[in-house]
PDB file of C-alpha atoms in Angstrom:
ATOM      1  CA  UNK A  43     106.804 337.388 150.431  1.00  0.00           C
ATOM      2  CA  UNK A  44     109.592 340.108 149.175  1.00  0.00           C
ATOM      3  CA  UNK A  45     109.010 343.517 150.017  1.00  0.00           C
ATOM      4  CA  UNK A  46     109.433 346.055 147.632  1.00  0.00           C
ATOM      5  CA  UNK A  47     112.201 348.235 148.903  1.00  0.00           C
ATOM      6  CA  UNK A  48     111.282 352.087 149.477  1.00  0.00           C
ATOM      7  CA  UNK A  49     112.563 355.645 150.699  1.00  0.00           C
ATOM      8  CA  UNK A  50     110.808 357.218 153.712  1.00  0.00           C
ATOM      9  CA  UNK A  51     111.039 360.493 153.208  1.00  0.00           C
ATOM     10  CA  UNK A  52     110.549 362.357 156.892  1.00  0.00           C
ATOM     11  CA  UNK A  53     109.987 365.877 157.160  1.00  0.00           C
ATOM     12  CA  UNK A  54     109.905 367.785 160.981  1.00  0.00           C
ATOM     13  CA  UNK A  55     107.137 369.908 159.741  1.00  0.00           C
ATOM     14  CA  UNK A  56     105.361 370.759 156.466  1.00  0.00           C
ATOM     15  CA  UNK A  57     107.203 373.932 155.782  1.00  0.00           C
ATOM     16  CA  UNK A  58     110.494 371.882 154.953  1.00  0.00           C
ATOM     17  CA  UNK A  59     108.061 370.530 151.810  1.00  0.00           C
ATOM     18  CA  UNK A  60     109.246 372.708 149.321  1.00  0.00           C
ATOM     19  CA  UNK A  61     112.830 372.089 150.286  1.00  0.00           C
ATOM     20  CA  UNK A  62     112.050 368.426 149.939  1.00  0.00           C
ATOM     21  CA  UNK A  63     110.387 368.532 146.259  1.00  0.00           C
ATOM     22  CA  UNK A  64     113.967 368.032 145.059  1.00  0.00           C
ATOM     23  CA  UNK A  65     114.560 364.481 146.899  1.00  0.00           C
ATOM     24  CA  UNK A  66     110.928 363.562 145.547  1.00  0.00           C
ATOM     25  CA  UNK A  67     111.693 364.888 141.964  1.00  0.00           C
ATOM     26  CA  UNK A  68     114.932 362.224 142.015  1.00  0.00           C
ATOM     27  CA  UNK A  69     113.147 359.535 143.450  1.00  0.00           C
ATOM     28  CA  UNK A  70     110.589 360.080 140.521  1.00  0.00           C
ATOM     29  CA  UNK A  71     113.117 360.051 138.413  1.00  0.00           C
ATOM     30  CA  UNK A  72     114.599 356.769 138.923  1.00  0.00           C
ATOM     31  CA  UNK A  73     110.906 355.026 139.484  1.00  0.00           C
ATOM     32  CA  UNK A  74     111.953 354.429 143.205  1.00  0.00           C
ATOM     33  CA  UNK A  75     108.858 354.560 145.305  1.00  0.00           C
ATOM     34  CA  UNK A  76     108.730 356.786 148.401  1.00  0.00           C
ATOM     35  CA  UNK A  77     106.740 357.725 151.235  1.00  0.00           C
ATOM     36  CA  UNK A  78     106.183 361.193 153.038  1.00  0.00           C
ATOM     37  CA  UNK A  79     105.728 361.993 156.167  1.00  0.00           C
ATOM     38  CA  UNK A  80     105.567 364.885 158.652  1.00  0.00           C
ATOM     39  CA  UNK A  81     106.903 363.496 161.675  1.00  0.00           C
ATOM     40  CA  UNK A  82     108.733 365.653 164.833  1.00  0.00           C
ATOM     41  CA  UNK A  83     111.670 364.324 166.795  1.00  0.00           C
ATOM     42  CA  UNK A  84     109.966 366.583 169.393  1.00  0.00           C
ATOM     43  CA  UNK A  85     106.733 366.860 169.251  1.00  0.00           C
ATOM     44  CA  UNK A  86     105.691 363.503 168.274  1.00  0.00           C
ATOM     45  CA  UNK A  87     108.155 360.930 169.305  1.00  0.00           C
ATOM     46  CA  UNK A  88     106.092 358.139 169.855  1.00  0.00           C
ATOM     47  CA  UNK A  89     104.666 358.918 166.939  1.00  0.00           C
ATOM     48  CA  UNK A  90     107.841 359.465 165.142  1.00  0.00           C
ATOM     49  CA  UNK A  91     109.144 355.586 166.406  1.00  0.00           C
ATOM     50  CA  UNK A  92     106.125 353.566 165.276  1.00  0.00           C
ATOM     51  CA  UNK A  93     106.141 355.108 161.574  1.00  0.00           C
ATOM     52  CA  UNK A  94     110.416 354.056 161.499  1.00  0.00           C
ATOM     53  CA  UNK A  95     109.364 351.335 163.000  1.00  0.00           C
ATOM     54  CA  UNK A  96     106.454 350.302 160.908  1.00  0.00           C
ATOM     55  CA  UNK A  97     108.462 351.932 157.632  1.00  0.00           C
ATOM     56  CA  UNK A  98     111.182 349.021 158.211  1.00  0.00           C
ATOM     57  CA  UNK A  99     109.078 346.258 158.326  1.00  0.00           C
ATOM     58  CA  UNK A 100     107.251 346.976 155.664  1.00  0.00           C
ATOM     59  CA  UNK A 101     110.532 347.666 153.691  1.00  0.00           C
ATOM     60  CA  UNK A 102     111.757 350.656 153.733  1.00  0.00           C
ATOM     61  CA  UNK A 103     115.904 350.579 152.971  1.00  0.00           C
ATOM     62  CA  UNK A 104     116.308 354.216 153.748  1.00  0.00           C
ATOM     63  CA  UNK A 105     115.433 357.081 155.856  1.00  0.00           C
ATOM     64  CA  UNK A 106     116.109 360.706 154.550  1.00  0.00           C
ATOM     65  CA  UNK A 107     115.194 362.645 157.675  1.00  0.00           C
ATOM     66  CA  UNK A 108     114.718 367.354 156.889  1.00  0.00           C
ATOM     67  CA  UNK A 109     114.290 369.662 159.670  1.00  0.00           C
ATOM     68  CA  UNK A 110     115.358 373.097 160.159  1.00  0.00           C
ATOM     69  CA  UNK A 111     116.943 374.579 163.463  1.00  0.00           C
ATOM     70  CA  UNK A 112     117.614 372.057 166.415  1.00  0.00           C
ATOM     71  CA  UNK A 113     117.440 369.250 163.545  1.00  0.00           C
ATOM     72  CA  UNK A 114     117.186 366.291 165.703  1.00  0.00           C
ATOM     73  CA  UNK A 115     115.286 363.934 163.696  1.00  0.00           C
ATOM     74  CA  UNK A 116     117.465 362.677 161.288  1.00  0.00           C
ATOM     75  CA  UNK A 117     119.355 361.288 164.825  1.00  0.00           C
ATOM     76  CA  UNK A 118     115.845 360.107 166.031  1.00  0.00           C
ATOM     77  CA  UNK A 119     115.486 357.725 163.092  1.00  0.00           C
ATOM     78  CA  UNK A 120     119.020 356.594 162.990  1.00  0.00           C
ATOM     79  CA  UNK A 121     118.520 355.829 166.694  1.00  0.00           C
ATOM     80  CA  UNK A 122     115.486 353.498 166.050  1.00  0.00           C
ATOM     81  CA  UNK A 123     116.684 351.534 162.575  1.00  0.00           C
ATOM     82  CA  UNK A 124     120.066 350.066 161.441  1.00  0.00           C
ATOM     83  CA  UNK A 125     119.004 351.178 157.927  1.00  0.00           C
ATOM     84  CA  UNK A 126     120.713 354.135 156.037  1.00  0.00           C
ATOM     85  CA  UNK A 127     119.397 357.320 157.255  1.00  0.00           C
ATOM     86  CA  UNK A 128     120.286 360.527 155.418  1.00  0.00           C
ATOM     87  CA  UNK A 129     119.932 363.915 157.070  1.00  0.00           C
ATOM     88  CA  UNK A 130     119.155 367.033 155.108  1.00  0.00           C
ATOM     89  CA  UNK A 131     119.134 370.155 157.622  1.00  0.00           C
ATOM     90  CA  UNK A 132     116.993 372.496 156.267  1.00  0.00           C
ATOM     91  CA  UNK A 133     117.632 376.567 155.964  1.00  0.00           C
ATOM     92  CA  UNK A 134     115.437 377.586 158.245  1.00  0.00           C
ATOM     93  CA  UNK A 135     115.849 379.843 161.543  1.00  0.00           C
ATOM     94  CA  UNK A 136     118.382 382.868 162.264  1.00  0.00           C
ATOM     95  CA  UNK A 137     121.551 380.724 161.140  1.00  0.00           C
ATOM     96  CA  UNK A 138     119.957 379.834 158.251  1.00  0.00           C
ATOM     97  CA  UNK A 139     120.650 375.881 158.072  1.00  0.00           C
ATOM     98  CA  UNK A 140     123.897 376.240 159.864  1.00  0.00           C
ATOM     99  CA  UNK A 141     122.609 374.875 163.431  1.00  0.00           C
ATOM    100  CA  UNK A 142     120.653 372.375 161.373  1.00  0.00           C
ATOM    101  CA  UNK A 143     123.757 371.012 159.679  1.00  0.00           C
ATOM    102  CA  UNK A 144     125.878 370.911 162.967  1.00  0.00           C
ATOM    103  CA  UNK A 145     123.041 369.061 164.619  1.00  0.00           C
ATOM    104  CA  UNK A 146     122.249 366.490 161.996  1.00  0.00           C
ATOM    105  CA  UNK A 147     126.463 365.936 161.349  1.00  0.00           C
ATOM    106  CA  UNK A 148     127.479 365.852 164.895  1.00  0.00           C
ATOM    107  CA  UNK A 149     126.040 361.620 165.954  1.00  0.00           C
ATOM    108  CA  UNK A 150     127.300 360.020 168.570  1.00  0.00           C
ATOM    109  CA  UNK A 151     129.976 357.204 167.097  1.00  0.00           C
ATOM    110  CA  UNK A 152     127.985 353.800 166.041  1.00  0.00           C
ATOM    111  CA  UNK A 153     124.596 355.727 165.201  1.00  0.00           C
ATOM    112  CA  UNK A 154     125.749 357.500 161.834  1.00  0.00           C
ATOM    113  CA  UNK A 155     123.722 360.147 159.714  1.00  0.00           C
ATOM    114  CA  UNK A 156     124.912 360.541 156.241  1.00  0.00           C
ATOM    115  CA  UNK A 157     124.822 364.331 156.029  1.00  0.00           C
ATOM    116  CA  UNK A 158     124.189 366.315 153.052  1.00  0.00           C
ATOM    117  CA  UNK A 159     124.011 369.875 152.306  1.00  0.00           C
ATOM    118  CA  UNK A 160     121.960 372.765 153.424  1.00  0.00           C
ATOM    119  CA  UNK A 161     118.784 373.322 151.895  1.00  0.00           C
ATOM    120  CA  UNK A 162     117.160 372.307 148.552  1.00  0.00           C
ATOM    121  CA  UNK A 163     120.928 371.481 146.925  1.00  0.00           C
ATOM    122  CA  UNK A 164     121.258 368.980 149.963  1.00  0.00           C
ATOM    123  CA  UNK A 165     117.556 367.536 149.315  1.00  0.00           C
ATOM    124  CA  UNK A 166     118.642 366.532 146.046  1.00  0.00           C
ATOM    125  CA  UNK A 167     121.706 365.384 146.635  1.00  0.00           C
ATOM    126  CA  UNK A 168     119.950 362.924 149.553  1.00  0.00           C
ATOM    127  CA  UNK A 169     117.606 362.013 146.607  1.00  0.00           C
ATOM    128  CA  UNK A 170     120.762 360.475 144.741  1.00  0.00           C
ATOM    129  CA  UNK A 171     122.351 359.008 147.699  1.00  0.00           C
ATOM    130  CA  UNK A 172     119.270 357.202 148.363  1.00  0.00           C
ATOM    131  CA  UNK A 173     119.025 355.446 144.980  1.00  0.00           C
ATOM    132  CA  UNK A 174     123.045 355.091 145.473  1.00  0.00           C
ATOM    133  CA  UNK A 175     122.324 353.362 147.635  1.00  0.00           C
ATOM    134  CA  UNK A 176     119.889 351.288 146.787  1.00  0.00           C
ATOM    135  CA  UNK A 177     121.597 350.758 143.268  1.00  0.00           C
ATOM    136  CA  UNK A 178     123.603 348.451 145.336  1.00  0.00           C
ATOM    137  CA  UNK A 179     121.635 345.849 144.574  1.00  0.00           C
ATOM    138  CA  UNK A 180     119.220 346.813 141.919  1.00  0.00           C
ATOM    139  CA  UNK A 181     121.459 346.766 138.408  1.00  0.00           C
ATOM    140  CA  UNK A 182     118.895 348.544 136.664  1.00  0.00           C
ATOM    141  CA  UNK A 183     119.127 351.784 139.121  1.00  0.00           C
ATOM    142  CA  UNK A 184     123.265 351.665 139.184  1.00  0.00           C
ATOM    143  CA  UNK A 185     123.183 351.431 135.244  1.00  0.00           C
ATOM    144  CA  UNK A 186     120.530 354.606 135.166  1.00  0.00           C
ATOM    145  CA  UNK A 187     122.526 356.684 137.377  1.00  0.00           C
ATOM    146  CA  UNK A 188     125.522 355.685 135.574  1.00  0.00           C
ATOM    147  CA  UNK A 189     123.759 356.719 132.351  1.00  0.00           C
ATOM    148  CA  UNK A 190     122.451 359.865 133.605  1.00  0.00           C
ATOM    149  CA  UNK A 191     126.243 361.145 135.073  1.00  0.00           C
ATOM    150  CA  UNK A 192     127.476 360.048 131.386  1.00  0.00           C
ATOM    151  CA  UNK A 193     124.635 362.513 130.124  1.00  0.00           C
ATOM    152  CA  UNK A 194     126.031 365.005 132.685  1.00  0.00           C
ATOM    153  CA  UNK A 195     129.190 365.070 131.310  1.00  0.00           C
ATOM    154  CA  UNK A 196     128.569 364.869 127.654  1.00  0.00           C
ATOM    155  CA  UNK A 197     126.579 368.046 128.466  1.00  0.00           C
ATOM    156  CA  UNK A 198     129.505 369.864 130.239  1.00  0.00           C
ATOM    157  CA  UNK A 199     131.630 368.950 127.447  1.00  0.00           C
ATOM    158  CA  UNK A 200     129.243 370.567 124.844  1.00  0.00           C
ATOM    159  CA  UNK A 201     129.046 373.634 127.598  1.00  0.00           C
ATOM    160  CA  UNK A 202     132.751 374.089 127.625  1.00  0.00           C
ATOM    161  CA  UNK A 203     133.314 373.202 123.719  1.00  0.00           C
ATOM    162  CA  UNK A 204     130.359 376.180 122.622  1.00  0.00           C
ATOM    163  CA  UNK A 205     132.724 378.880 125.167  1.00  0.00           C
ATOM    164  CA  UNK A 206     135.537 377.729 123.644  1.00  0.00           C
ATOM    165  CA  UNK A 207     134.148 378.769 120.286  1.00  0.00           C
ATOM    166  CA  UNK A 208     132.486 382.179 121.528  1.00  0.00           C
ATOM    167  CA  UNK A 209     136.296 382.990 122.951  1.00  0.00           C
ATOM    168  CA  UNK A 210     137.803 382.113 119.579  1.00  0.00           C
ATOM    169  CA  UNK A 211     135.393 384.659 118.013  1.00  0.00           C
ATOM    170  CA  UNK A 212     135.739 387.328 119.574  1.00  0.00           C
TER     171      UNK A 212
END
């Protein structure tokens, strides 16, 4: 039996949710199938291993691990699977994100945590990596992202080509 491969989208509480809408609204948009859960590297870490655990076996190919302050999940997971696991440290708390990021970036050497950006730019970003990297061996998703950064730049060519013209008017 082949598993259909899929993103397990963690969160370390349901506040990070609207954060994460942007790594769901890639997924969607590439027709990669997800999961969500809530899951703390704290509060429920047996809990936390059976679902990575469980998620892997069943086919999961990547991990994107959000939470906010002492941001230890993303480690958690990448501690428990040899897949990809991407971190997104959330802005939450007095330092806004910034003791997230340090804690999700800072792994011990041989249990990496690809690391993205604070907050909801990071979240989508993770949402790209993740079908990056499983575009690696799914042709259709490499030739839709390619597609879509083609679109991206046609578009920022028509941006800068329309200023151009307002400057020579003026």
């Amino acid at each position: 039996m082949t598993l259909t491969p899929f993103v397990a989208v963690l969160m370390g509480s349901d506040s990070d949710f609207p954060v994460m809408k942007s790594t769901l609204e890639v997924l969607d948009t590439f027709g990669v199938q997800y999961e969500v859960r809530v899951s703390s590297a704290h509060r429920t870490p047996t809990a936390t291993r059976d679902y990575v655990l469980d998620a892997q076996d069943r086919g999961c190919a990547v991990f994107v691990a959000a939470a906010g302050m002492a941001a230890h999940l993303a480690g958690a997971v990448a501690a428990l699977t040899v897949r990809p696991v991407i971190g997104v440290p959330v802005d939450a708390g007095p330092l806004r994100g910034e003791d997230a990021l340090l804690s999700t970036v800072q792994m011990p050497g041989g249990i990496p945590v690809a690391t993205v950006a604070i907050g909801k730019a990071g979240a989508k970003n993770a949402g790209y990596l993740a079908v990056q990297v499983l575009a690696v061996a799914d042709d259709r998703l490499a030739s839709a992202l390619g597609s879509e950064r083609e679109r991206n730049a046609a578009d920022i060519l028509r941006r800068n080509d329309a200023l151009q013209e307002t400057l020579r008017d003026r």
